[in-house]
Coordinates of C-alpha atoms in Angstrom, one line a residue:
A1 CA 30.6 49.3 18.9
K2 CA 28.4 52.3 18.2
A3 CA 29.0 55.4 16.8
R4 CA 26.9 58.4 15.7
A5 CA 27.1 60.8 13.3
K6 CA 26.0 64.5 12.1
A7 CA 24.9 66.1 8.7
K8 CA 27.2 68.8 8.9
A9 CA 30.8 68.5 9.8
E10 CA 32.6 70.8 12.4
P11 CA 35.3 70.5 14.8
A12 CA 34.7 68.0 17.8
D13 CA 34.6 70.3 20.0
K14 CA 32.0 73.1 18.4
A15 CA 30.0 70.0 17.2
K16 CA 26.5 71.4 16.8
G17 CA 23.2 71.1 14.9
K18 CA 20.9 67.9 14.0
A19 CA 21.2 64.8 11.8
Q20 CA 19.4 65.5 8.8
G21 CA 15.9 64.5 8.9
A22 CA 15.5 65.4 12.3
S23 CA 12.6 66.8 13.6
E24 CA 12.6 70.4 14.7
P25 CA 11.3 71.6 17.3
K26 CA 8.1 74.2 17.6
K27 CA 8.0 76.8 19.6
G28 CA 6.8 76.0 22.9
G29 CA 7.0 72.4 22.6
K30 CA 8.5 68.9 20.6
K31 CA 7.1 68.4 17.1
A32 CA 4.5 65.5 17.7
L33 CA 6.1 62.2 16.7
V34 CA 3.9 60.2 13.8
A35 CA 2.2 57.5 15.0
E36 CA 4.0 54.0 14.4
D37 CA 2.7 52.1 11.7
P38 CA 2.3 48.6 12.2
S39 CA 2.2 47.5 8.9
Q40 CA 5.8 48.7 8.1
P41 CA 8.5 46.0 8.1
L42 CA 10.9 46.7 11.0
F43 CA 14.3 46.9 9.6
S44 CA 12.9 49.5 7.2
K45 CA 11.6 51.9 9.8
L46 CA 16.1 52.1 10.2
D47 CA 18.0 54.3 7.5
V48 CA 21.1 52.2 6.8
R49 CA 23.3 53.2 3.7
V50 CA 26.8 52.6 2.7
G51 CA 29.4 55.6 3.6
R52 CA 33.2 56.2 3.4
I53 CA 35.2 57.6 5.9
T54 CA 36.7 60.9 4.6
K55 CA 38.7 61.9 7.8
A56 CA 39.1 60.2 11.1
W57 CA 41.3 61.1 14.5
H58 CA 41.2 60.4 18.1
H59 CA 38.5 61.6 20.7
P60 CA 40.2 64.4 22.7
E61 CA 38.7 63.0 25.8
A62 CA 38.1 59.3 25.5
D63 CA 41.2 56.4 25.0
R64 CA 38.7 53.7 23.3
L65 CA 36.9 56.3 21.1
F66 CA 37.3 57.4 17.4
V67 CA 35.8 60.1 15.6
E68 CA 34.9 60.3 11.9
E69 CA 33.7 62.3 9.2
I70 CA 31.6 59.8 7.2
D71 CA 30.1 60.6 3.2
V72 CA 26.7 58.7 3.2
G73 CA 25.5 60.7 0.4
E74 CA 24.4 64.0 1.7
P75 CA 25.8 67.4 1.0
E76 CA 28.1 67.3 3.8
P77 CA 30.2 64.4 5.9
R78 CA 28.7 62.9 9.5
Q79 CA 30.5 62.7 12.4
I80 CA 30.8 59.9 13.5
V81 CA 31.9 58.9 17.1
S82 CA 33.1 54.9 17.8
G83 CA 34.3 52.6 20.0
L84 CA 36.8 51.2 17.8
R85 CA 40.2 52.2 19.3
E86 CA 41.0 48.7 20.6
H87 CA 40.1 47.1 17.7
Y88 CA 41.6 48.9 14.9
K89 CA 44.5 51.3 13.6
L90 CA 43.7 55.0 12.7
E91 CA 45.3 54.5 9.4
E92 CA 42.7 51.4 8.8
F93 CA 39.7 53.8 9.1
Q94 CA 40.9 56.4 6.3
G95 CA 39.0 56.3 3.4
R96 CA 37.4 52.7 4.4
K97 CA 33.8 51.7 3.4
L98 CA 31.2 50.8 6.1
L99 CA 27.6 50.7 7.1
V100 CA 25.7 53.6 9.0
V101 CA 22.5 54.2 10.7
C102 CA 22.1 57.6 9.6
N103 CA 18.3 58.0 11.7
M104 CA 19.5 57.7 15.4
Q105 CA 18.9 60.3 17.7
P106 CA 22.0 62.4 18.0
A107 CA 23.8 62.1 21.3
K108 CA 26.7 63.2 23.0
M109 CA 29.5 60.8 23.4
R110 CA 32.2 62.3 26.0
G111 CA 31.6 65.8 25.2
V112 CA 31.4 65.0 21.6
T113 CA 28.0 64.9 19.7
S114 CA 27.4 62.2 17.3
Y115 CA 24.8 61.3 14.7
G116 CA 24.3 57.8 13.7
M117 CA 25.9 54.3 14.0
V118 CA 28.3 52.3 12.3
L119 CA 27.7 48.5 12.3
C120 CA 30.2 45.5 13.2
A121 CA 29.8 42.3 13.9
K122 CA 30.9 41.0 17.5
N123 CA 32.3 38.2 19.4
L124 CA 32.5 39.1 23.0
E125 CA 34.0 36.0 24.3
K126 CA 36.3 36.2 22.1
G127 CA 36.9 39.9 22.4
V128 CA 36.7 40.5 18.7
V129 CA 34.7 43.6 17.0
E130 CA 34.8 44.0 13.4
L131 CA 33.3 46.6 10.4
I132 CA 31.0 44.6 8.1
D133 CA 32.7 44.5 4.9
V134 CA 31.3 47.3 1.8
P135 CA 32.1 46.2 -1.6
E136 CA 34.0 48.6 -3.5
S137 CA 31.0 48.5 -6.5
C138 CA 28.5 49.8 -3.8
A139 CA 27.7 53.4 -4.4
I140 CA 28.3 56.1 -1.5
G141 CA 24.6 56.4 0.1
T142 CA 22.9 53.4 -1.0
R143 CA 20.4 52.3 1.0
L144 CA 20.1 48.5 2.8
L145 CA 17.1 46.7 3.7
P146 CA 16.3 42.7 4.3
E147 CA 15.9 40.7 1.1
G148 CA 12.4 41.5 -0.3
V149 CA 11.5 44.3 1.7
P150 CA 10.0 46.8 -0.9
S151 CA 12.5 50.4 -0.4
T152 CA 8.9 52.1 -1.0
W153 CA 8.9 52.2 2.7
A154 CA 10.6 55.8 3.9
P155 CA 12.6 55.5 7.2
L156 CA 11.3 57.0 10.4
E157 CA 12.9 60.2 11.8
P158 CA 15.5 60.0 14.6
A159 CA 12.9 61.2 17.7
A160 CA 10.3 58.2 16.3
V161 CA 13.6 55.9 16.1
K162 CA 14.3 56.2 19.8
E163 CA 10.5 56.8 21.2
Y164 CA 9.5 53.3 19.7
K165 CA 12.9 51.8 20.4
V166 CA 13.5 50.7 17.0
W167 CA 17.0 49.8 17.0
E168 CA 16.6 48.4 20.1
R169 CA 13.9 45.6 18.4
V170 CA 15.9 45.8 15.2
A171 CA 19.3 44.5 17.4
E172 CA 17.8 41.8 18.6
Q173 CA 17.5 40.0 15.7
L174 CA 20.4 41.4 13.6
K175 CA 23.1 39.1 13.1
T176 CA 25.6 37.2 10.7
G177 CA 24.3 33.8 9.2
E178 CA 26.6 30.8 9.2
D179 CA 28.3 32.5 6.1
R180 CA 29.1 35.4 7.7
T181 CA 26.3 37.4 5.7
A182 CA 25.2 40.2 7.8
C183 CA 20.9 39.2 8.0
F184 CA 18.1 40.4 9.7
D185 CA 15.7 38.2 11.0
G186 CA 17.6 35.4 8.6
K187 CA 16.8 37.2 5.6
P188 CA 20.5 38.9 4.1
L189 CA 20.8 42.6 3.7
T190 CA 21.0 43.9 0.4
T191 CA 20.8 47.0 -2.1
A192 CA 18.3 47.1 -4.6
E193 CA 20.9 45.4 -7.1
G194 CA 20.8 42.2 -4.5
T195 CA 24.3 42.8 -3.4
K196 CA 24.9 41.6 0.2
F197 CA 27.5 42.1 2.8
L198 CA 30.0 40.1 4.9
A199 CA 31.4 40.0 8.3
P200 CA 35.5 39.2 7.8
T201 CA 35.7 36.5 9.9
L202 CA 32.5 36.2 12.2
G203 CA 29.8 33.8 11.5
S204 CA 26.5 33.4 13.6
S205 CA 27.3 36.6 15.7
G206 CA 25.4 39.4 16.7
I207 CA 25.3 43.0 14.8
S208 CA 25.5 46.1 16.5

């Protein structure tokens, strides 16, 4: 269940602007992308943070979509569109903590621009999709990285994430372990303090 987010919350039918950190186009052309550094750990090219839903409502044009505003530690909440209405009730979203990919290229979902993606464990054979749980002790805006990856690596800008297919490459190795811990390439995703994140019920399942 992918979701998109935006740096400044606006009404869904007037969603405009750019995700924070997005490349600003130059006059007469697009900003040149920084070359991808092959020595940078793949997951660190993403900006995955702890967020909290501050407001949620039904997408006006799509029966399967929610629209949410999520606080990810920026001056304004981001707007998120997620395909989770078949798996959650609206009231279950309000105030919930979750994990957000914050440097996805903005995209429209049935007319609403969204800027990011929330992370869920999935078992499509069982028809189960569930948000990764976040401990209440985790501060909003906290960045996640695989265990052992230095936090000194800066995430890429959204345009570079899209151009270099960073999310697609990460998703191939993003799974829950047998103990339901969210992992990348077999290593737990953790905060700088070592906090780990679990799916509510799904072990050995993909995360997207």
